[in-house]
Amino acid sequence: MTNTVAIGIQWGDEGKGKIVDLLTPDVDVVARFQGGPNAGHTLVIGDQKTVLNHIPSGILHENTACLIGNGTVVDPFHLVEEMDTLIKAGIPVSERLKISERCQLILPYHRALDAAREAAKGKDKIGTTGKGIGPCYEDKTARRGIRLIDLKSDDLNARIDANLEYVNFMLVEYLKAEMISREDVDKALDLARERLLPLAADVPLILQRHIKAGDSVLYEGAQGSMLDVDHGTYPYVTSSNTVAGAALAGLGVGPGQVDEVLGICKAYTTRVGSGPFPTELYNAEGMNCPSGKHMAERGQEFGATTGRPRRTGWFDGPVVQHAVRINGVTGLAITKLDVLDGLEEVKLCVAYELNGERLESIPACCNQLDAVVPIYETLPGWSENTFGATSMDQLPANAVTLLKRIEEVCECPIAMLSTGPDRNHIIHLH
Ligand code: GDP
Ligand code: IMO
Ligand code: MG
C-alpha cells in the first residue's frame, strides 16, 4: 500500500480529477489539502460527466473516505450546492465526506473583494476565478479568518462585525464597489452551521487512524505548480501553496507518510488567466497558430469552473523540470496525448534562452519569463488515432518517441498515460 500525492505540475487543469478517480479503487482515503472552489476537476464515466470543485475526486467510489483538509478554503453556498448535486445523483455524500474543523470559510465579502480588486486592476488583472480565494487566504494569514469550528465560538458575532467594518471600508471607500450586509454573511454562516458543521471532524486524527491501520491515502492537489504562490509565476498565481509539500501542512500529516509524488501534466500546455506562458501558441486575444487551435479545439480547452477559453501551447520542458524538482515527483502522468493526434509535427521545448544565453532553470521574475525564447525540438507527428488506447503497442512509433523524449528532458519516468477523458482511457507503465 502506498500513500501518493497527485498534483498538477503545469498551470492547472492537467486532468487531476480523472487520474484521482481512476486511482481511487486502490486507496482507502482521498484527501484535498489546498484550494477551494477555484478548482474544477472533471470525472467522466461512460456518458456521465461530473465536475467537482471542493469535494475530493474519490467521492464516486463506495468505501472511500473523502477528506477536505485544513489547508483548503470552503464556500458554504458552493459546497452545499456541490453536495446536493451529487446527492441528487444518488451519491451518499454525507456518509463519505468529512471536512476539517480548521478549514477557512469563504464568505460573501471575499467574493466581493475578489471581483472589485480585479475590476480595479483593469488590464493588469490576475484573471482569478472570482471565487474569493485570494481574499480568504489573505484573512487566514492576517489571523482574522473564520474557520468552520468558529461557528461554535462565542466571539463569532464580534469578529464578523469587525471584519465587515474593515471590508466595507475597502469595498466602498477604496474600490468604489457595493457594501456587503450582515444579512448576506449570516445566510452563509447559517447554511454552514446547518449543513457543514455536522461533517466537521478532526482530520489529522482520522488520517492517522487510517495510516496506522495500513490503509493507503491519495492526496489530491488542486491548481498546478506554476500557480503555486511561492514557486509559480508570481503574482500571476493562486493564493495557496499547490506543491506536494503542501499536502503535509494542509492535512496535518508528516513527511514520512508520503511514498510517491505523481506529477500530472498534459502532453502540451494550457493556462487560464493572465501571466507568462513561454510556449503559448493560441489564445482568445488573437494569437492564432493552427497547432494551438488544434489543441484548443480537440482538447476542448474551456475552464471546467468558469467556462473561460484556455490558452494553449507546446509542452514546456523547463516548466516540468522545475516542477519535478520542487515537488520531488517520482512519476509523471501524461494526459491528453490523444489531443495531439493528427498534427503533422509536434514540438517540445527543451530549454529557454534569454539574451542569447541558455538558462539552467526557469527565471523567477515574470518579466524575464515573458522575454525567454523557447528552444524547440521538432518531432514528426502522427495521423493514427490514439484516443482510448489502453496499451503501449496501440500507439504509433512517433507518439512513443515523443514520450521517451519527455522522460529524458524532464528526467522523470512516465508512470501513466491518459488517452481520453474516460476512467478507462489509460495506460499504466510503471
Ligand atoms: P483538472 O482540473 O486537473 O482535474 O482538469 P480539468 O477537469 O479542469 O480539465 C481536464 C479536461 O480534460 C477535462 O475535460 C477532462 O475530462 C479531460 N481529459 C482528462 N484526461 C484526458 C485525456 O487523456 N484526453 C482527453 N481528450 N481529455 C482528457
Ligand atoms: P484546477 O484545480 C486552472 C488560476 C486562475 C488565475 C489564478 C488565480 O481545476 O486545476 P484564483 O481564483 O485561484 O485566485 O485565480 O489561478 N486558477 C486555475 N487555473 N485550473 C485551476 O484549478 C485554477 N485555479 C485557479 O485562472 O489565473
Ligand atoms: Mg480544472
Coordinates of C-alpha atoms and ligand atoms in Angstrom, one line a residue:
M1 CA 0.0 0.0 0.0
T2 CA 1.4 3.4 -0.9
N3 CA 0.5 6.9 0.0
T4 CA 0.6 9.1 -3.0
V5 CA 0.4 12.9 -3.6
A6 CA -1.2 13.5 -7.0
I7 CA -0.7 17.1 -8.2
G8 CA -0.9 19.2 -11.3
I9 CA 2.6 20.3 -12.5
Q10 CA 1.7 22.9 -15.1
W11 CA -0.9 25.8 -14.8
G12 CA -3.8 23.6 -13.6
D13 CA -6.4 21.6 -15.5
E14 CA -4.0 18.8 -16.2
G15 CA -6.6 16.1 -15.7
K16 CA -6.2 15.6 -11.9
G17 CA -9.8 14.7 -11.4
K18 CA -9.7 11.9 -14.0
I19 CA -6.4 10.5 -12.6
V20 CA -7.5 10.6 -9.0
D21 CA -10.9 9.0 -9.8
L22 CA -9.2 6.1 -11.6
L23 CA -6.7 5.5 -8.8
T24 CA -9.3 5.6 -6.1
P25 CA -10.3 1.9 -6.2
D26 CA -6.7 1.1 -4.9
V27 CA -6.9 3.6 -2.0
D28 CA -8.9 3.9 1.2
V29 CA -8.8 7.7 1.6
V30 CA -8.8 10.6 -0.9
A31 CA -7.9 14.0 0.7
R32 CA -7.8 17.6 -0.6
F33 CA -5.2 19.8 1.0
Q34 CA -5.5 23.3 -0.6
G35 CA -7.5 25.4 -2.9
G36 CA -11.3 25.6 -2.9
P37 CA -14.0 26.3 -5.5
N38 CA -11.4 27.7 -7.9
A39 CA -10.7 24.1 -8.7
G40 CA -12.7 22.3 -11.4
H41 CA -11.9 18.6 -11.6
T42 CA -13.7 16.6 -14.3
L43 CA -14.6 12.9 -14.0
V44 CA -16.0 11.0 -16.9
I45 CA -17.6 7.6 -16.5
G46 CA -19.3 6.5 -19.7
D47 CA -21.7 9.3 -20.8
Q48 CA -21.8 10.7 -17.2
K49 CA -19.7 13.8 -16.6
T50 CA -19.1 15.1 -13.0
V51 CA -17.3 18.3 -12.2
L52 CA -16.0 18.7 -8.6
N53 CA -14.8 21.9 -7.0
H54 CA -14.2 21.3 -3.3
I55 CA -15.1 17.6 -3.0
P56 CA -12.3 15.1 -3.5
S57 CA -12.4 13.2 -6.8
G58 CA -12.8 9.9 -4.9
I59 CA -16.4 10.6 -3.9
L60 CA -18.0 8.4 -6.6
H61 CA -16.5 5.3 -5.2
E62 CA -18.0 3.3 -2.4
N63 CA -15.9 2.6 0.7
T64 CA -13.6 5.5 0.1
A65 CA -13.3 8.1 2.8
C66 CA -13.1 11.7 1.4
L67 CA -11.5 14.4 3.4
I68 CA -11.3 18.2 3.0
G69 CA -8.2 19.4 4.9
N70 CA -7.4 22.5 7.0
G71 CA -5.4 24.0 4.1
T72 CA -8.5 24.4 1.9
V73 CA -10.9 27.3 1.7
V74 CA -14.6 26.4 1.6
D75 CA -17.5 28.4 0.3
P76 CA -20.7 27.2 2.1
F77 CA -23.1 28.1 -0.7
H78 CA -20.9 26.5 -3.3
L79 CA -20.0 23.4 -1.3
V80 CA -23.6 22.7 -0.3
E81 CA -24.7 23.0 -4.0
E82 CA -22.0 20.6 -5.0
M83 CA -23.1 18.2 -2.3
D84 CA -26.7 18.4 -3.3
T85 CA -25.9 17.8 -7.0
L86 CA -24.1 14.6 -6.0
I87 CA -26.9 13.6 -3.6
K88 CA -29.5 14.0 -6.3
A89 CA -27.4 11.7 -8.5
G90 CA -27.6 9.1 -5.7
I91 CA -24.1 9.6 -4.2
P92 CA -24.3 9.4 -0.3
V93 CA -22.0 12.3 0.2
S94 CA -22.7 12.8 3.9
E95 CA -21.6 9.2 4.6
R96 CA -18.3 9.6 2.7
L97 CA -17.2 13.2 3.4
K98 CA -15.6 14.8 6.4
I99 CA -14.4 18.4 6.5
S100 CA -11.7 19.7 8.7
E101 CA -13.0 21.9 11.5
R102 CA -10.0 24.1 10.9
C103 CA -10.7 24.9 7.2
Q104 CA -11.4 28.6 6.4
L105 CA -14.8 29.8 5.2
I106 CA -15.1 31.9 2.1
L107 CA -17.8 34.5 2.9
P108 CA -19.7 36.8 0.6
Y109 CA -17.2 39.7 1.3
H110 CA -14.3 37.6 0.0
R111 CA -16.0 37.1 -3.4
A112 CA -17.0 40.9 -3.4
L113 CA -13.3 41.9 -2.7
D114 CA -12.0 39.5 -5.4
A115 CA -14.3 40.9 -8.0
A116 CA -13.8 44.6 -7.0
R117 CA -10.0 44.2 -7.0
E118 CA -9.9 42.5 -10.4
A119 CA -12.1 45.2 -11.8
A120 CA -9.8 47.9 -10.3
K121 CA -6.7 46.3 -11.9
G122 CA -8.2 46.6 -15.4
K123 CA -5.9 45.1 -18.0
D124 CA -3.4 44.1 -15.3
K125 CA -5.8 41.8 -13.6
I126 CA -4.7 38.3 -12.4
G127 CA -7.7 36.7 -14.2
T128 CA -8.8 35.0 -11.0
T129 CA -11.7 32.6 -10.9
G130 CA -13.7 35.2 -8.9
K131 CA -14.4 32.8 -6.1
G132 CA -12.9 34.8 -3.3
I133 CA -9.9 32.6 -3.0
G134 CA -7.2 35.4 -2.6
P135 CA -9.1 37.5 0.0
C136 CA -10.0 34.4 2.0
Y137 CA -6.3 33.2 2.2
E138 CA -5.3 36.7 3.0
D139 CA -7.7 36.8 6.0
K140 CA -6.3 33.4 7.2
T141 CA -2.7 34.8 7.2
A142 CA -3.9 38.0 8.8
R143 CA -5.5 35.9 11.5
R144 CA -9.0 37.3 11.0
G145 CA -10.3 34.4 9.0
I146 CA -13.4 32.5 10.1
R147 CA -12.9 28.7 10.3
L148 CA -15.6 26.1 10.3
I149 CA -15.2 25.4 14.0
D150 CA -15.5 29.2 14.8
L151 CA -19.2 28.9 14.1
K152 CA -19.4 27.5 17.6
S153 CA -17.4 30.3 19.1
D154 CA -18.9 32.9 21.4
D155 CA -17.0 35.8 19.8
L156 CA -18.1 35.0 16.3
N157 CA -20.5 37.9 16.0
A158 CA -17.9 40.4 17.2
R159 CA -15.3 39.0 14.8
I160 CA -17.7 39.2 11.8
D161 CA -18.7 42.8 12.7
A162 CA -15.0 43.8 12.9
N163 CA -14.3 42.1 9.6
L164 CA -17.3 43.8 7.9
E165 CA -16.3 47.2 9.1
Y166 CA -12.9 46.8 7.6
V167 CA -14.1 45.1 4.4
N168 CA -16.9 47.6 3.7
F169 CA -14.4 50.4 4.1
M170 CA -12.2 48.8 1.5
L171 CA -15.2 48.0 -0.8
V172 CA -17.0 51.3 -0.6
E173 CA -14.3 53.9 0.0
Y174 CA -11.4 52.5 -1.8
L175 CA -12.7 50.2 -4.5
K176 CA -16.0 52.1 -5.2
A177 CA -17.9 48.8 -5.0
E178 CA -21.1 47.9 -3.2
M179 CA -21.1 47.1 0.5
I180 CA -21.8 43.7 1.9
S181 CA -24.6 43.4 4.5
R182 CA -24.5 41.4 7.7
E183 CA -27.6 39.5 6.4
D184 CA -25.6 38.3 3.4
V185 CA -22.9 37.0 5.7
D186 CA -25.4 35.4 8.1
K187 CA -27.0 33.4 5.3
A188 CA -23.6 31.8 4.6
L189 CA -22.9 31.2 8.2
D190 CA -26.4 29.7 8.8
L191 CA -26.0 27.4 5.9
A192 CA -22.5 26.3 7.0
R193 CA -23.9 25.7 10.5
E194 CA -26.8 23.6 9.2
R195 CA -25.1 21.6 6.5
L196 CA -21.3 21.7 7.0
L197 CA -20.8 21.6 10.8
P198 CA -22.3 18.1 11.0
L199 CA -19.5 16.9 8.8
A200 CA -16.8 18.8 10.7
A201 CA -14.0 16.5 12.0
D202 CA -10.5 16.3 13.4
V203 CA -9.0 15.3 10.0
P204 CA -5.4 14.5 11.2
L205 CA -6.9 12.1 13.8
I206 CA -8.9 10.3 11.1
L207 CA -5.9 10.2 8.8
Q208 CA -3.6 8.7 11.4
R209 CA -6.1 6.0 12.2
H210 CA -6.2 5.0 8.6
I211 CA -2.5 5.1 8.2
K212 CA -1.9 3.1 11.4
A213 CA -4.4 0.5 10.1
G214 CA -2.2 0.1 6.9
D215 CA -4.7 1.9 4.7
S216 CA -3.5 4.0 1.7
V217 CA -4.1 7.6 1.2
L218 CA -4.3 9.6 -2.0
Y219 CA -3.6 13.3 -1.5
E220 CA -5.3 15.3 -4.3
G221 CA -3.8 18.6 -5.3
A222 CA -5.7 21.5 -6.9
Q223 CA -4.3 24.0 -9.4
G224 CA -0.8 23.3 -10.5
S225 CA 2.8 24.0 -9.5
M226 CA 3.1 27.1 -11.8
L227 CA 0.2 28.6 -9.9
D228 CA 1.9 28.0 -6.5
V229 CA 2.1 31.2 -4.5
D230 CA 5.9 30.7 -3.9
H231 CA 7.1 28.6 -6.8
G232 CA 4.8 29.8 -9.6
T233 CA 4.6 32.8 -11.9
Y234 CA 4.1 35.3 -9.1
P235 CA 2.0 37.4 -8.9
Y236 CA 0.0 35.5 -11.6
V237 CA -0.7 32.6 -9.2
T238 CA -3.3 31.4 -6.8
S239 CA -3.0 32.3 -3.1
S240 CA -2.0 28.9 -1.8
N241 CA 0.9 26.5 -2.0
T242 CA 0.0 23.9 -4.6
V243 CA 3.2 21.8 -4.4
A244 CA 3.4 18.3 -2.9
G245 CA 4.8 19.7 0.3
A246 CA 1.5 21.5 0.9
A247 CA -0.2 18.1 1.4
L248 CA 1.5 17.7 4.7
A249 CA 0.6 21.1 6.2
G250 CA -2.8 21.2 4.5
L251 CA -3.9 18.0 6.2
G252 CA -1.7 17.5 9.2
V253 CA 0.5 14.5 8.2
G254 CA 4.2 14.0 8.5
P255 CA 6.8 13.9 5.7
G256 CA 7.4 10.1 6.3
Q257 CA 3.8 9.4 5.4
V258 CA 4.1 10.1 1.7
D259 CA 5.7 7.5 -0.6
E260 CA 5.1 8.7 -4.1
V261 CA 4.5 12.0 -5.9
L262 CA 2.6 11.7 -9.1
G263 CA 3.1 14.8 -11.3
I264 CA 0.1 15.2 -13.7
C265 CA 0.7 17.1 -16.9
K266 CA -0.7 17.4 -20.4
A267 CA 1.3 16.3 -23.4
Y268 CA 1.1 20.1 -24.3
T269 CA 0.4 23.1 -22.1
T270 CA -2.6 25.2 -21.2
R271 CA -3.2 28.2 -18.9
V272 CA -6.3 30.2 -17.9
G273 CA -6.0 33.8 -16.7
S274 CA -3.1 36.2 -17.1
G275 CA 0.7 35.7 -16.8
P276 CA 3.7 34.4 -18.7
F277 CA 3.4 31.4 -20.9
P278 CA 6.6 31.0 -23.0
T279 CA 5.4 28.2 -25.3
E280 CA 2.0 29.8 -26.0
L281 CA 0.5 29.4 -29.5
Y282 CA -3.2 30.3 -29.2
N283 CA -5.4 32.5 -27.1
A284 CA -8.7 34.4 -27.2
E285 CA -6.7 37.7 -27.6
G286 CA -5.7 37.0 -31.2
M287 CA -2.7 34.5 -31.1
N288 CA -3.8 32.1 -33.7
C289 CA -1.3 29.4 -34.5
P290 CA -3.0 26.4 -36.2
S291 CA -1.4 23.8 -33.9
G292 CA -2.6 25.8 -30.8
K293 CA -6.0 26.0 -32.3
H294 CA -5.9 22.2 -32.9
M295 CA -5.1 21.7 -29.2
A296 CA -7.8 24.1 -28.0
E297 CA -10.5 22.6 -30.2
R298 CA -9.6 18.9 -30.0
G299 CA -8.8 19.2 -26.3
Q300 CA -12.0 21.2 -25.6
E301 CA -9.9 23.6 -23.7
F302 CA -12.5 25.6 -21.7
G303 CA -12.4 26.0 -17.9
A304 CA -14.4 23.4 -16.0
T305 CA -15.4 26.0 -13.4
T306 CA -15.5 29.3 -15.3
G307 CA -16.1 28.2 -18.9
R308 CA -13.3 30.6 -19.9
P309 CA -11.2 29.5 -23.0
R310 CA -7.8 28.2 -22.1
R311 CA -4.6 29.5 -23.7
T312 CA -2.7 26.6 -25.4
G313 CA 0.9 25.9 -26.4
W314 CA 3.6 23.2 -26.8
F315 CA 4.9 21.0 -24.0
D316 CA 7.2 23.1 -21.9
G317 CA 10.2 21.0 -20.6
P318 CA 11.7 23.7 -18.3
V319 CA 8.3 24.1 -16.6
V320 CA 8.0 20.4 -15.9
Q321 CA 11.7 20.1 -14.9
H322 CA 11.1 22.8 -12.4
A323 CA 8.0 21.0 -11.1
V324 CA 9.8 17.7 -10.9
R325 CA 12.4 19.4 -8.7
I326 CA 10.2 21.4 -6.3
N327 CA 7.8 18.5 -5.8
G328 CA 10.1 15.5 -5.8
V329 CA 8.0 14.0 -8.5
T330 CA 8.6 10.2 -8.7
G331 CA 6.4 9.6 -11.8
L332 CA 4.6 11.5 -14.4
A333 CA 1.0 11.0 -15.5
I334 CA 0.9 12.4 -19.0
T335 CA -2.7 13.3 -20.1
K336 CA -4.4 14.2 -23.3
L337 CA -1.9 12.5 -25.6
D338 CA -4.8 11.9 -28.0
V339 CA -5.3 15.6 -28.5
L340 CA -2.0 15.7 -30.5
D341 CA -3.4 13.1 -33.0
G342 CA -3.4 14.5 -36.5
L343 CA -0.7 17.1 -36.1
E344 CA 2.0 16.9 -38.8
E345 CA 4.7 17.8 -36.4
V346 CA 5.0 18.1 -32.6
K347 CA 7.3 20.5 -30.8
L348 CA 8.9 20.0 -27.4
C349 CA 10.5 23.0 -25.6
V350 CA 13.8 21.6 -24.1
A351 CA 15.2 24.8 -22.7
Y352 CA 14.9 28.6 -22.6
E353 CA 17.3 31.2 -23.9
L354 CA 17.4 34.7 -22.5
N355 CA 19.6 37.4 -24.2
G356 CA 21.3 34.7 -26.2
E357 CA 22.2 32.6 -23.2
R358 CA 20.8 29.2 -22.5
L359 CA 19.2 29.1 -19.0
E360 CA 19.6 26.3 -16.5
S361 CA 16.1 26.8 -15.0
I362 CA 13.1 29.0 -15.3
P363 CA 13.6 32.6 -14.2
A364 CA 11.8 33.7 -11.0
C365 CA 10.9 37.1 -12.5
C366 CA 7.8 37.3 -14.7
N367 CA 9.3 40.0 -16.9
Q368 CA 12.2 37.7 -17.7
L369 CA 9.9 34.7 -18.2
D370 CA 7.9 36.8 -20.6
A371 CA 11.2 37.5 -22.5
V372 CA 12.6 34.0 -22.8
V373 CA 12.9 32.3 -26.2
P374 CA 11.9 28.6 -26.1
I375 CA 14.4 26.2 -27.7
Y376 CA 12.3 23.6 -29.5
E377 CA 13.0 20.1 -30.8
T378 CA 10.7 19.3 -33.6
L379 CA 9.4 15.7 -33.9
P380 CA 7.3 14.1 -36.5
G381 CA 3.6 13.9 -35.6
W382 CA 1.2 11.0 -36.3
S383 CA -2.1 10.6 -38.2
E384 CA -3.2 7.5 -36.3
N385 CA -5.8 7.6 -33.6
T386 CA -4.5 7.2 -30.0
F387 CA -7.9 8.1 -28.4
G388 CA -8.9 5.4 -25.9
A389 CA -5.6 3.4 -26.2
T390 CA -5.0 1.1 -23.3
S391 CA -1.6 -0.4 -24.1
M392 CA 1.6 1.0 -25.5
D393 CA 1.5 -1.3 -28.5
Q394 CA -1.6 0.6 -29.7
L395 CA 0.5 3.8 -30.0
P396 CA 2.2 4.9 -33.2
A397 CA 6.0 4.9 -33.1
N398 CA 6.1 8.7 -33.3
A399 CA 4.0 9.1 -30.2
V400 CA 6.3 6.7 -28.4
T401 CA 9.3 8.8 -29.5
L402 CA 7.7 11.9 -28.1
L403 CA 7.0 10.3 -24.8
K404 CA 10.6 9.0 -24.5
R405 CA 11.9 12.5 -25.2
I406 CA 9.6 13.9 -22.5
E407 CA 11.0 11.4 -20.0
E408 CA 14.6 12.3 -20.9
V409 CA 14.1 16.1 -20.9
C410 CA 12.1 16.1 -17.6
E411 CA 14.4 13.5 -16.0
C412 CA 11.4 11.6 -14.7
P413 CA 9.8 8.3 -15.8
I414 CA 6.2 8.3 -17.1
A415 CA 4.1 6.2 -14.8
M416 CA 0.7 6.6 -16.5
L417 CA -0.6 7.8 -19.9
S418 CA -4.1 9.1 -20.4
T419 CA -5.6 8.8 -23.9
G420 CA -9.1 10.1 -23.3
P421 CA -11.4 11.6 -20.7
D422 CA -13.0 8.4 -19.5
R423 CA -11.8 6.5 -16.5
N424 CA -10.8 3.6 -18.7
H425 CA -8.8 5.5 -21.2
I426 CA -5.5 4.8 -19.5
I427 CA -2.1 3.0 -19.9
H428 CA -0.2 2.1 -16.8
L429 CA 3.5 2.0 -17.3
H430 CA 5.4 1.6 -14.1
Ligands
GDP1 P1 -8.2 19.1 -13.5 O1 -8.6 20.4 -13.0 O2 -6.8 18.9 -13.5 O3 -9.0 18.0 -12.9 O4 -8.6 19.1 -15.1 P2 -10.0 19.6 -15.7 O5 -11.1 18.7 -15.4 O6 -10.2 21.0 -15.4 O7 -9.6 19.6 -17.3 C1 -9.2 18.4 -17.9 C2 -10.1 18.1 -19.1 O8 -9.6 17.2 -19.9 C3 -11.5 17.5 -18.6 O9 -12.5 17.9 -19.5 C4 -11.2 16.0 -18.7 O10 -12.4 15.3 -18.9 C5 -10.4 16.0 -20.0 N1 -9.4 14.9 -20.0 C6 -8.6 14.4 -19.0 N2 -7.7 13.5 -19.5 C7 -7.9 13.4 -20.8 C8 -7.3 12.8 -21.9 O11 -6.3 12.0 -21.7 N3 -7.7 13.0 -23.2 C9 -8.7 13.9 -23.4 N4 -9.1 14.1 -24.7 N5 -9.4 14.5 -22.4 C10 -8.9 14.3 -21.2
IMO2 P1 -7.8 23.2 -11.2 O1 -7.7 22.5 -9.8 C1 -6.5 26.4 -13.8 C2 -5.9 30.3 -11.9 C3 -6.8 31.4 -12.3 C4 -5.9 32.6 -12.2 C5 -5.1 32.3 -10.9 C6 -5.6 32.9 -9.7 O2 -9.1 22.9 -11.9 O3 -6.6 22.8 -12.0 P2 -7.7 32.3 -8.1 O4 -9.2 32.3 -8.3 O5 -7.2 31.0 -7.6 O6 -7.3 33.4 -7.2 O7 -7.0 32.6 -9.5 O8 -5.1 30.8 -10.9 N1 -6.6 29.1 -11.4 C7 -6.7 27.9 -12.1 N2 -6.3 27.7 -13.4 N3 -7.1 25.4 -13.0 C8 -7.4 25.7 -11.7 O9 -7.8 24.7 -10.9 C9 -7.2 27.0 -11.2 N4 -7.5 27.6 -10.1 C10 -7.1 28.9 -10.2 O10 -7.3 31.2 -13.7 O11 -5.0 32.7 -13.3
MG3 MG -9.7 22.1 -13.7

